[in-house]
Amino acid sequence: MWAYLLRRLIQAVLILLGVSFITFLLLYVLPADPVRQIAGRSATPQVVESIRRELGLDQPFLVQYWNYLTGLVQGDFGRSYLQKADVAGLIASRLPATLQLMALAILFELIIGLGMGVAAALWRGRAVDSVLMMTSFAAVSAPQFVVGLLLLYLFAVQFGWFPISGYGTFSHAVLPALTLAITGSGWYARMMRSSMIDVLDTDYLRTARAKGLSRGRIILRHAVPNAILPIIAMIGIDIGIFMGGAVVVESVFGWPGIGQLAWQAIQRVDIPIIMGVTIVSAVAIVLGNLLADMIAPFVDPRIKLR
Amino acid sequence: MKLPHLLLGTAMALALAGPGLAQEEQLDPNAKPGGSIVITYKDDVATLDPAIGYDWQNWSMIKSVFDGLMDYAPGTTDLRPGLAESYEISDDLLTYTFKLRPGVKFHNGREMTAEDVKYSFDRVLLPATQSPGAGFFGSIKGADKMADGSATSLEGLTVVDPLTVRFELSRPDATFLHVLALNFASVVPKEAVEASGGDFGHQPVGTGAYKMGEWLPGQRVVFQKNPDYWRAGLPYLDQITFEIGQEPVVALLRLQNGEVDVPGDGIPPAKFQEVMADPEQAARVVEGGQLHTGYITMNVTQPPFDKVEVRHAINMAINKDRVVQMINNRAVPANQPLPPSMPGYSQDYAGYAYDVEGAKKLLTEAGYPDGFATELYAMNTDPNPRIAQAIQQDLKAIGINAEIRALAQANVIEAGGAGNAPMVWSGGMGWIADFPDPSNFYGPILGCDGAGEGGWNWSKYCNEELDAAAQAADAMAKPEEAEARLQAWSAVFEGVMKDAPWAPVFNEQRFTMKSPRMGGADALYTDPVSIPINYDYVYVTDVQ
Amino acid sequence: MTETTDAVAAAIPTDIRPRLFRRLMRRKTAVFGAAVIALVVLGAVFAPQLAQFPPDQQNFDGLTLEGAPMQPNATYWFGTDLLGRDLLSRLLYGARTSLIIGVVANGLSILIGTAVGVTGGWQRGWVGAVLMRFTDLMMAFPALLLAICLAAIFQPSLWIVALVIALVNWVQTARIIYTQTISLAERDFIAAERTLGASDWRILRHHILPHLLPTLLVWGTLGISITVLLEATLSFLGVGVQPPTPSWGNIIFENQTYFQSAPWLVFIPGAAILLLALAFNLVGDALREEMDPTQKGRG
């Protein structure tokens, strides 16, 4: 167990090293000069060069990367080129919004996805089932920005139930979280349905049902535990995706999360912020996967960590 | 203020010695102090460090937290002394001596002195600060040594006594007083900069009308009234809250609900027509000019744009009225680099009329009877790709096939600066003047200085004759030469248009919408240097 | 399993085709999906004949005097966009963009993914290890951020966007192919072939690849819907296909500020994207169930 954990952690560190190197390289070859962004339009060539020197951007690529890496190891994500503030602080200031959105989105995803999956399995082969399964496919086929704009149009603009955009109260978070949840819930629904069907098909349960065991009990006692493993794995994956990938939803709803920070930084080649967000998201993805793998044996003793 | 008599006496004494003099503050007789307002923005405020902040959003905010030696009368482009009580210019136009206002306090309670002025300029010019404004101070003696790191203190700025500073220039510079009114020339207290641990941009301390209240990144910034502000009676408002992350559409809805006083990003294009059609709402929209020009650059060093006929043809081919219509008539067609509200704008200059046949004829004369293929770079945020497509269609009509490259701002700037972009639509990166003087529209974007590798002169246009004329104009720093200087500048820009490295397309108009309770002259809502509004002078009418 | 049964199994994919098609046609969802795909393909192929206007023609009467777009009407069936262009014509031509990117980008990513997966699974030496560690690394990237950075570096055009999407998307395929290759390689008949002295290349071509075909077919179909969505998202963020080339994503990007006053400009192309992605998902899912009835859902 500990050896396994150690190996996974070493692996994770190597992966993060690779991610940071590739991103740094991509940003280095980007046909845009961060110094021009900092220096602005009235800078003389002299000023431009002095800023370049100041930031160490006149150094060879590998030296720059090494400098970044040594800082990173000491927990220093560097300073934003344009906001002149510590990247760690900037990311931390966006973290509450991102985490709030993520938590709510996953909650909605579970409610919608599992609900649909259970219903579809119980009425398997009937109209309800096919409608639900079709819906689940439509959900995963819908672009987030279309769902977002549609929810915005219906529930904020037309009906006025929710604020159009912004951040602060619970009701601000509902529509963006719902957007993420709808586009992600399809997978949960399909997974829940198939694992319900597996359980319902077992001879043991057929007898239990024949004996008049209530549906609720069957679902709670047998079907849900059977599905819990893939659900955990999917949550792990979702955490990774939502940490860095909510760019679209955040920009539709003006949500002040990490995605917006990254998107604005990309537009203006604020390299330390882009690096910081990429690394934080990569950490989330790696940890999400690791977490899912670690929890698995506790839930299902048949699985052994190797 | 604390020492009114002394202050008045000094001012009068200096009035005899020099041209600059602090005037009595004109207070609005209808204004009542108190109350608070809400301003909204979509994007986060990047920084409030006056040495760093360089976008239109934080520009006006920084102006309200900090002061410099010079300033503009509210709602105008007229220079007036700020933290300087008076100033004196030597006959050779190379020495500027400023007498500081006594008793001005920073928000931390300490009195501002000449040492602070010195510190602030050193700070902006030190490479470690990475200030985008360092280039503006090139005419001060020793600025170049600061840039290359061979000096850490600005040679041309001397502290004469605690309330007097002296600048020495290396060449006469008619724009010097304007440069001192830039945010980059704001006076900051050393101890607060050092205490901020490198994050002065989020913990600003100045001498301005407002001090920093609360800052929740991505959510809101709150300004509190500075009760010790040195301009007696100002500001009127107790508090300004800037709410961040608000889509323009939301901001408008909230304004209609009475929750917002001024939407900082303006009226959203999709709602503009609706607002203007409603007399009640339209009455609360203040329209004004803006020191902005949207233009197309043509790289004059590469064929086919090395031929002046081709550049003239492009100027004639663009249907500017249609482009303006496409952005809901929120601009006026432009025919020269300077915007109409800029001193030096040529009223009589006719420009190139829209003439498709004439343009085709010019192309034939230039040896391109069948047109040619080229690329048009533009920024990839709305409405710029749309404007680029409208221009593309106009060019197609005279046989030019312009492929659009809609890229992130940084990529366009890189392509333009490197000279890789045959044509660039300037929208989104376009020139909004740093200070209301025609010279600001020349040097970096049309002059030889900016034409080098990486410079913002994306046409790579360099006419040495015009450069000499421009320098001559900027050497006319005597107050009595002001009129002649503006005429000299008009001639420079007409000369530019003869060579046509640009096709000016439009000048954006400003439409500031305000809530019914907002008071103050309309000019405050279209202030040329404070966008969207001049925070120091506006007030609300519903306070008791 | 013996060698002979597996040899038969290897031959199944080619034999099964006509029957597979007939079985698919019995599934209502698959028929629906196929019909939508056929419709979009027809629209794309015959766009020049079907469209009433050139897709990038900015019609003078396509804007109101105040510069607002026109509602759907007799001349412009789906209305006009913010430049006065006919939305229907742009949608028809936009179908070309979506399909080309969907097919090319997904083809590329399947190609890369298969090459990496098979090599990693078959070549268990350091080459395979390096490839698979690289795949793990790619999985840790925030995909959208990576795509945006790549698009900025290469400066988007139709083919570049396809390439960027392929570079981001091959990872999933590689993982699945890798797992399958490993389990195939461990089977007896492969080992037998090896002892008989068959070359690696021969085994791969005759035994491994045919077994992978069903998976590739399923992923080739499902993957298109992912690709179509990613293209739309990149275009929506303004880093996709360059204007004036219409793509369903960039139509929404260009018009989204008007989504309240002119919702059709956003929701018609939005529905088009959804339908096309749904269609490929339905057909892909049907294929999966027909070819591998034991596997259900993603989990």
Short mmCIF file of C-alpha atoms in Angstrom, two decimals, chain A residues 30-34 36-47 50-51 53-55 79-86 90 93-94 157 163-168 172 250-256 260 263-264 266-269, chain B residues 42-47 52 54-55 127-132 134-136 144 147-149 197-199 202 217-219 245-247 249-250 253 379-381 408-411 413-414 430-434 440 444 453-456:
data_model
loop_
_atom_site.label_atom_id
_atom_site.label_comp_id
_atom_site.label_asym_id
_atom_site.label_seq_id
_atom_site.Cartn_x
_atom_site.Cartn_y
_atom_site.Cartn_z
CA LEU A 30 4.67 31.34 -28.95
CA PRO A 31 4.87 34.01 -31.64
CA ALA A 32 4.20 36.80 -29.17
CA ASP A 33 6.63 38.69 -27.00
CA PRO A 34 5.57 39.14 -23.38
CA ARG A 36 6.11 44.03 -25.61
CA GLN A 37 2.95 43.49 -23.58
CA ILE A 38 4.59 44.75 -20.43
CA ALA A 39 6.47 47.61 -22.03
CA GLY A 40 3.43 48.94 -23.82
CA ARG A 41 3.26 50.96 -26.94
CA SER A 42 5.34 53.98 -25.94
CA ALA A 43 8.40 52.11 -24.78
CA THR A 44 11.73 52.86 -26.35
CA PRO A 45 13.85 49.89 -27.48
CA GLN A 46 16.07 50.65 -24.48
CA VAL A 47 13.19 50.25 -22.04
CA SER A 50 15.90 46.58 -19.79
CA ILE A 51 12.60 44.86 -18.97
CA ARG A 53 16.89 41.66 -18.85
CA GLU A 54 15.01 42.30 -15.64
CA LEU A 55 12.75 39.30 -16.20
CA ARG A 79 4.96 37.00 -10.51
CA SER A 80 2.38 38.00 -13.07
CA TYR A 81 4.00 40.07 -15.81
CA LEU A 82 1.10 42.45 -16.12
CA GLN A 83 -0.53 42.47 -12.69
CA LYS A 84 2.79 42.51 -10.87
CA ALA A 85 1.45 40.26 -8.15
CA ASP A 86 2.36 36.75 -7.02
CA LEU A 90 -3.81 35.38 -7.86
CA SER A 93 -7.96 34.45 -4.90
CA ARG A 94 -9.81 32.62 -7.70
CA VAL A 157 -33.40 36.76 -19.22
CA PRO A 163 -29.02 36.62 -12.03
CA ILE A 164 -27.60 36.83 -15.55
CA SER A 165 -24.02 36.65 -14.45
CA GLY A 166 -21.66 37.44 -11.66
CA TYR A 167 -20.53 35.89 -8.46
CA GLY A 168 -21.46 36.06 -4.83
CA HIS A 172 -25.33 33.18 -9.03
CA GLU A 250 -16.81 31.02 -16.76
CA SER A 251 -16.64 33.30 -19.75
CA VAL A 252 -20.34 32.87 -20.57
CA PHE A 253 -21.41 33.64 -17.01
CA GLY A 254 -18.67 36.05 -15.99
CA TRP A 255 -17.62 33.69 -13.23
CA PRO A 256 -14.37 34.84 -11.56
CA GLN A 260 -11.10 33.29 -16.63
CA TRP A 263 -8.02 32.90 -20.52
CA GLN A 264 -7.17 36.55 -19.90
CA ILE A 266 -3.39 33.68 -22.59
CA GLN A 267 -4.72 36.67 -24.50
CA ARG A 268 -1.90 38.80 -23.18
CA VAL A 269 0.90 36.20 -22.84
CA LYS B 42 -16.47 43.01 -16.75
CA ASP B 43 -12.73 42.59 -16.42
CA ASP B 44 -10.82 42.57 -13.19
CA VAL B 45 -8.78 45.63 -12.28
CA ALA B 46 -5.23 44.56 -13.08
CA THR B 47 -3.34 46.93 -10.83
CA ILE B 52 2.33 49.98 -13.97
CA TYR B 54 -1.79 51.32 -18.41
CA ASP B 55 -5.27 50.44 -19.55
CA PRO B 127 14.30 48.89 -14.93
CA ALA B 128 13.36 46.75 -11.93
CA THR B 129 9.96 48.46 -11.81
CA GLN B 130 9.23 47.42 -15.40
CA SER B 131 7.09 50.45 -15.95
CA PRO B 132 5.48 50.78 -19.37
CA ALA B 134 9.45 54.84 -18.63
CA GLY B 135 9.69 55.81 -22.29
CA PHE B 136 7.68 59.01 -21.78
CA ASP B 144 18.77 56.95 -20.72
CA ALA B 147 17.22 52.62 -18.63
CA ASP B 148 20.56 50.99 -19.31
CA GLY B 149 21.15 50.48 -15.61
CA GLY B 197 6.15 43.70 -0.44
CA GLY B 198 6.10 44.18 -4.19
CA ASP B 199 2.34 44.37 -4.44
CA HIS B 202 -3.18 46.07 -4.79
CA PRO B 217 -10.06 40.27 -6.62
CA GLY B 218 -12.53 39.35 -9.31
CA GLN B 219 -15.39 40.80 -7.27
CA GLY B 245 -17.24 40.48 -13.43
CA GLN B 246 -20.40 42.18 -14.61
CA GLU B 247 -21.32 41.62 -18.23
CA VAL B 249 -25.78 43.41 -20.48
CA VAL B 250 -26.20 42.69 -16.78
CA LEU B 253 -30.29 45.67 -16.54
CA MET B 379 -7.56 41.13 -32.84
CA ASN B 380 -9.86 38.20 -32.18
CA THR B 381 -12.35 39.84 -29.84
CA ALA B 408 -4.97 37.22 -29.79
CA GLN B 409 -3.83 40.76 -29.09
CA ALA B 410 -0.28 39.71 -28.26
CA ASN B 411 0.12 37.82 -31.53
CA ILE B 413 1.22 43.15 -31.84
CA GLU B 414 4.09 40.76 -32.47
CA GLY B 430 -5.75 51.10 -31.33
CA TRP B 431 -4.44 54.33 -30.28
CA ILE B 432 -6.21 56.10 -27.46
CA ALA B 433 -4.08 59.09 -26.64
CA ASP B 434 -2.03 59.01 -23.45
CA ASN B 440 1.25 61.56 -28.92
CA PRO B 444 5.65 55.63 -31.63
CA GLU B 453 11.91 45.94 -35.10
CA GLY B 454 9.18 45.49 -32.53
CA GLY B 455 8.01 49.10 -32.62
CA TRP B 456 4.34 50.05 -32.71
#
